Amino acid sequence: MRVAALVLGIIAGLWGMLVGFFGWGYIALTELDGAEQYFDQVANADVIKVAGLLAPILAIAGGAMALSKPRLAGIFLLFSAGGMFYAFGFHFWTMFAISMAAVAGLLALASGNEQG
């Protein structure tokens, strides 16, 4: 279970990085002068930027810690899934990252005690 949490967490983090890159890039594009006539403005730009940076890092860190610190890894992975869901919503581009991070978090929490 810990190895599955490791793999799913790292994959979720990498996929989440792609979502975060595109989210941050779209926000940067909408902030250009004259862009408001071509692109819709984003209501929660700062939330998307912070979540686009922190959620993938939490997923990768949680996946990396899944073997040695499964409880902390599970918490990181569940916060990552929640952050991505809150900032980006659940749709075609985020469903894999959110689902993998959530499943990895549950697997890490269910895997038992810390290794001594």
JSON list of C-alpha atoms in Angstrom, two decimals:
[
{"chain": "A", "resi": 1, "resn": "MET", "atom": "CA", "xyz": [0.00, 0.00, 0.00]},
{"chain": "A", "resi": 2, "resn": "ARG", "atom": "CA", "xyz": [2.84, 2.39, 0.73]},
{"chain": "A", "resi": 3, "resn": "VAL", "atom": "CA", "xyz": [4.44, 1.78, -2.65]},
{"chain": "A", "resi": 4, "resn": "ALA", "atom": "CA", "xyz": [1.11, 2.44, -4.35]},
{"chain": "A", "resi": 5, "resn": "ALA", "atom": "CA", "xyz": [0.81, 5.68, -2.38]},
{"chain": "A", "resi": 6, "resn": "LEU", "atom": "CA", "xyz": [4.35, 6.62, -3.44]},
{"chain": "A", "resi": 7, "resn": "VAL", "atom": "CA", "xyz": [3.68, 6.03, -7.14]},
{"chain": "A", "resi": 8, "resn": "LEU", "atom": "CA", "xyz": [0.22, 7.61, -7.19]},
{"chain": "A", "resi": 9, "resn": "GLY", "atom": "CA", "xyz": [1.40, 10.63, -5.21]},
{"chain": "A", "resi": 10, "resn": "ILE", "atom": "CA", "xyz": [4.30, 11.36, -7.51]},
{"chain": "A", "resi": 11, "resn": "ILE", "atom": "CA", "xyz": [2.17, 10.93, -10.64]},
{"chain": "A", "resi": 12, "resn": "ALA", "atom": "CA", "xyz": [-0.52, 13.17, -9.12]},
{"chain": "A", "resi": 13, "resn": "GLY", "atom": "CA", "xyz": [2.10, 15.80, -8.36]},
{"chain": "A", "resi": 14, "resn": "LEU", "atom": "CA", "xyz": [3.51, 15.75, -11.87]},
{"chain": "A", "resi": 15, "resn": "TRP", "atom": "CA", "xyz": [0.05, 15.98, -13.43]},
{"chain": "A", "resi": 16, "resn": "GLY", "atom": "CA", "xyz": [-0.85, 18.71, -10.95]},
{"chain": "A", "resi": 17, "resn": "MET", "atom": "CA", "xyz": [2.24, 20.63, -12.02]},
{"chain": "A", "resi": 18, "resn": "LEU", "atom": "CA", "xyz": [0.93, 20.70, -15.58]},
{"chain": "A", "resi": 19, "resn": "VAL", "atom": "CA", "xyz": [-2.43, 22.01, -14.38]},
{"chain": "A", "resi": 20, "resn": "GLY", "atom": "CA", "xyz": [-0.66, 24.60, -12.23]},
{"chain": "A", "resi": 21, "resn": "PHE", "atom": "CA", "xyz": [1.57, 25.74, -15.10]},
{"chain": "A", "resi": 22, "resn": "PHE", "atom": "CA", "xyz": [-1.39, 26.27, -17.39]},
{"chain": "A", "resi": 23, "resn": "GLY", "atom": "CA", "xyz": [-3.42, 27.97, -14.65]},
{"chain": "A", "resi": 24, "resn": "TRP", "atom": "CA", "xyz": [-0.59, 30.36, -13.82]},
{"chain": "A", "resi": 25, "resn": "GLY", "atom": "CA", "xyz": [0.08, 30.98, -17.51]},
{"chain": "A", "resi": 26, "resn": "TYR", "atom": "CA", "xyz": [-3.55, 31.81, -18.23]},
{"chain": "A", "resi": 27, "resn": "ILE", "atom": "CA", "xyz": [-3.62, 34.25, -15.33]},
{"chain": "A", "resi": 28, "resn": "ALA", "atom": "CA", "xyz": [-0.42, 35.90, -16.58]},
{"chain": "A", "resi": 29, "resn": "LEU", "atom": "CA", "xyz": [-1.98, 36.14, -20.04]},
{"chain": "A", "resi": 30, "resn": "THR", "atom": "CA", "xyz": [-5.14, 37.79, -18.71]},
{"chain": "A", "resi": 31, "resn": "GLU", "atom": "CA", "xyz": [-3.09, 40.37, -16.82]},
{"chain": "A", "resi": 32, "resn": "LEU", "atom": "CA", "xyz": [-1.53, 41.75, -20.00]},
{"chain": "A", "resi": 33, "resn": "ASP", "atom": "CA", "xyz": [-2.70, 45.15, -21.23]},
{"chain": "A", "resi": 34, "resn": "GLY", "atom": "CA", "xyz": [-5.66, 44.83, -23.58]},
{"chain": "A", "resi": 35, "resn": "ALA", "atom": "CA", "xyz": [-6.17, 41.13, -22.86]},
{"chain": "A", "resi": 36, "resn": "GLU", "atom": "CA", "xyz": [-9.55, 41.64, -21.22]},
{"chain": "A", "resi": 37, "resn": "GLN", "atom": "CA", "xyz": [-11.20, 41.94, -24.62]},
{"chain": "A", "resi": 38, "resn": "TYR", "atom": "CA", "xyz": [-9.92, 38.50, -25.64]},
{"chain": "A", "resi": 39, "resn": "PHE", "atom": "CA", "xyz": [-9.81, 36.49, -22.42]},
{"chain": "A", "resi": 40, "resn": "ASP", "atom": "CA", "xyz": [-12.08, 36.18, -19.40]},
{"chain": "A", "resi": 41, "resn": "GLN", "atom": "CA", "xyz": [-10.61, 37.52, -16.18]},
{"chain": "A", "resi": 42, "resn": "VAL", "atom": "CA", "xyz": [-10.06, 35.07, -13.32]},
{"chain": "A", "resi": 43, "resn": "ALA", "atom": "CA", "xyz": [-11.91, 35.85, -10.09]},
{"chain": "A", "resi": 44, "resn": "ASN", "atom": "CA", "xyz": [-9.55, 34.10, -7.63]},
{"chain": "A", "resi": 45, "resn": "ALA", "atom": "CA", "xyz": [-6.21, 34.56, -9.35]},
{"chain": "A", "resi": 46, "resn": "ASP", "atom": "CA", "xyz": [-4.15, 34.49, -6.15]},
{"chain": "A", "resi": 47, "resn": "VAL", "atom": "CA", "xyz": [-5.83, 31.29, -4.93]},
{"chain": "A", "resi": 48, "resn": "ILE", "atom": "CA", "xyz": [-5.13, 29.59, -8.24]},
{"chain": "A", "resi": 49, "resn": "LYS", "atom": "CA", "xyz": [-1.50, 30.72, -8.21]},
{"chain": "A", "resi": 50, "resn": "VAL", "atom": "CA", "xyz": [-0.88, 29.54, -4.65]},
{"chain": "A", "resi": 51, "resn": "ALA", "atom": "CA", "xyz": [-2.68, 26.22, -5.15]},
{"chain": "A", "resi": 52, "resn": "GLY", "atom": "CA", "xyz": [-0.98, 25.70, -8.51]},
{"chain": "A", "resi": 53, "resn": "LEU", "atom": "CA", "xyz": [2.36, 25.96, -6.74]},
{"chain": "A", "resi": 54, "resn": "LEU", "atom": "CA", "xyz": [1.73, 24.27, -3.39]},
{"chain": "A", "resi": 55, "resn": "ALA", "atom": "CA", "xyz": [-0.64, 21.41, -4.24]},
{"chain": "A", "resi": 56, "resn": "PRO", "atom": "CA", "xyz": [1.74, 19.61, -6.64]},
{"chain": "A", "resi": 57, "resn": "ILE", "atom": "CA", "xyz": [4.63, 20.09, -4.22]},
{"chain": "A", "resi": 58, "resn": "LEU", "atom": "CA", "xyz": [2.55, 18.56, -1.42]},
{"chain": "A", "resi": 59, "resn": "ALA", "atom": "CA", "xyz": [1.63, 15.62, -3.65]},
{"chain": "A", "resi": 60, "resn": "ILE", "atom": "CA", "xyz": [5.23, 14.92, -4.67]},
{"chain": "A", "resi": 61, "resn": "ALA", "atom": "CA", "xyz": [6.49, 15.35, -1.10]},
{"chain": "A", "resi": 62, "resn": "GLY", "atom": "CA", "xyz": [3.70, 13.14, 0.23]},
{"chain": "A", "resi": 63, "resn": "GLY", "atom": "CA", "xyz": [4.46, 10.47, -2.32]},
{"chain": "A", "resi": 64, "resn": "ALA", "atom": "CA", "xyz": [8.16, 10.61, -1.50]},
{"chain": "A", "resi": 65, "resn": "MET", "atom": "CA", "xyz": [7.44, 10.22, 2.23]},
{"chain": "A", "resi": 66, "resn": "ALA", "atom": "CA", "xyz": [4.91, 7.41, 1.84]},
{"chain": "A", "resi": 67, "resn": "LEU", "atom": "CA", "xyz": [7.39, 4.64, 2.71]},
{"chain": "A", "resi": 68, "resn": "SER", "atom": "CA", "xyz": [8.92, 6.17, 5.82]},
{"chain": "A", "resi": 69, "resn": "LYS", "atom": "CA", "xyz": [6.24, 8.53, 7.20]},
{"chain": "A", "resi": 70, "resn": "PRO", "atom": "CA", "xyz": [2.88, 7.29, 5.90]},
{"chain": "A", "resi": 71, "resn": "ARG", "atom": "CA", "xyz": [0.67, 9.34, 8.23]},
{"chain": "A", "resi": 72, "resn": "LEU", "atom": "CA", "xyz": [2.31, 12.64, 7.36]},
{"chain": "A", "resi": 73, "resn": "ALA", "atom": "CA", "xyz": [2.40, 11.60, 3.70]},
{"chain": "A", "resi": 74, "resn": "GLY", "atom": "CA", "xyz": [-1.32, 10.84, 3.77]},
{"chain": "A", "resi": 75, "resn": "ILE", "atom": "CA", "xyz": [-2.08, 14.25, 5.25]},
{"chain": "A", "resi": 76, "resn": "PHE", "atom": "CA", "xyz": [0.06, 15.99, 2.61]},
{"chain": "A", "resi": 77, "resn": "LEU", "atom": "CA", "xyz": [-1.62, 14.04, -0.18]},
{"chain": "A", "resi": 78, "resn": "LEU", "atom": "CA", "xyz": [-5.14, 14.76, 1.05]},
{"chain": "A", "resi": 79, "resn": "PHE", "atom": "CA", "xyz": [-4.35, 18.47, 1.44]},
{"chain": "A", "resi": 80, "resn": "SER", "atom": "CA", "xyz": [-2.95, 18.41, -2.08]},
{"chain": "A", "resi": 81, "resn": "ALA", "atom": "CA", "xyz": [-6.13, 16.85, -3.46]},
{"chain": "A", "resi": 82, "resn": "GLY", "atom": "CA", "xyz": [-8.26, 19.34, -1.54]},
{"chain": "A", "resi": 83, "resn": "GLY", "atom": "CA", "xyz": [-6.20, 22.30, -2.71]},
{"chain": "A", "resi": 84, "resn": "MET", "atom": "CA", "xyz": [-6.41, 21.28, -6.35]},
{"chain": "A", "resi": 85, "resn": "PHE", "atom": "CA", "xyz": [-10.15, 20.70, -6.03]},
{"chain": "A", "resi": 86, "resn": "TYR", "atom": "CA", "xyz": [-10.73, 24.06, -4.33]},
{"chain": "A", "resi": 87, "resn": "ALA", "atom": "CA", "xyz": [-8.63, 26.07, -6.77]},
{"chain": "A", "resi": 88, "resn": "PHE", "atom": "CA", "xyz": [-9.29, 24.36, -10.09]},
{"chain": "A", "resi": 89, "resn": "GLY", "atom": "CA", "xyz": [-12.47, 22.35, -9.60]},
{"chain": "A", "resi": 90, "resn": "PHE", "atom": "CA", "xyz": [-13.07, 18.80, -10.76]},
{"chain": "A", "resi": 91, "resn": "HIS", "atom": "CA", "xyz": [-13.09, 18.47, -14.54]},
{"chain": "A", "resi": 92, "resn": "PHE", "atom": "CA", "xyz": [-11.33, 16.63, -17.34]},
{"chain": "A", "resi": 93, "resn": "TRP", "atom": "CA", "xyz": [-7.87, 18.16, -16.74]},
{"chain": "A", "resi": 94, "resn": "THR", "atom": "CA", "xyz": [-7.84, 17.83, -12.96]},
{"chain": "A", "resi": 95, "resn": "MET", "atom": "CA", "xyz": [-9.71, 14.59, -12.34]},
{"chain": "A", "resi": 96, "resn": "PHE", "atom": "CA", "xyz": [-6.62, 12.37, -12.51]},
{"chain": "A", "resi": 97, "resn": "ALA", "atom": "CA", "xyz": [-4.45, 14.54, -10.29]},
{"chain": "A", "resi": 98, "resn": "ILE", "atom": "CA", "xyz": [-7.16, 14.99, -7.67]},
{"chain": "A", "resi": 99, "resn": "SER", "atom": "CA", "xyz": [-8.23, 11.34, -7.71]},
{"chain": "A", "resi": 100, "resn": "MET", "atom": "CA", "xyz": [-4.69, 9.97, -7.58]},
{"chain": "A", "resi": 101, "resn": "ALA", "atom": "CA", "xyz": [-3.68, 12.29, -4.74]},
{"chain": "A", "resi": 102, "resn": "ALA", "atom": "CA", "xyz": [-6.80, 11.42, -2.75]},
{"chain": "A", "resi": 103, "resn": "VAL", "atom": "CA", "xyz": [-6.40, 7.66, -3.25]},
{"chain": "A", "resi": 104, "resn": "ALA", "atom": "CA", "xyz": [-2.70, 7.89, -2.43]},
{"chain": "A", "resi": 105, "resn": "GLY", "atom": "CA", "xyz": [-3.51, 9.81, 0.75]},
{"chain": "A", "resi": 106, "resn": "LEU", "atom": "CA", "xyz": [-6.05, 7.22, 1.84]},
{"chain": "A", "resi": 107, "resn": "LEU", "atom": "CA", "xyz": [-3.65, 4.38, 1.07]},
{"chain": "A", "resi": 108, "resn": "ALA", "atom": "CA", "xyz": [-0.86, 6.04, 3.02]},
{"chain": "A", "resi": 109, "resn": "LEU", "atom": "CA", "xyz": [-3.12, 6.61, 6.03]},
{"chain": "A", "resi": 110, "resn": "ALA", "atom": "CA", "xyz": [-4.45, 3.06, 5.89]},
{"chain": "A", "resi": 111, "resn": "SER", "atom": "CA", "xyz": [-1.01, 1.48, 5.60]},
{"chain": "A", "resi": 112, "resn": "GLY", "atom": "CA", "xyz": [-0.43, 1.44, 9.33]},
{"chain": "A", "resi": 113, "resn": "ASN", "atom": "CA", "xyz": [2.28, 2.56, 11.71]},
{"chain": "A", "resi": 114, "resn": "GLU", "atom": "CA", "xyz": [5.51, 4.35, 10.98]},
{"chain": "A", "resi": 115, "resn": "GLN", "atom": "CA", "xyz": [8.56, 2.27, 10.25]},
{"chain": "A", "resi": 116, "resn": "GLY", "atom": "CA", "xyz": [10.95, 2.22, 13.13]}
]
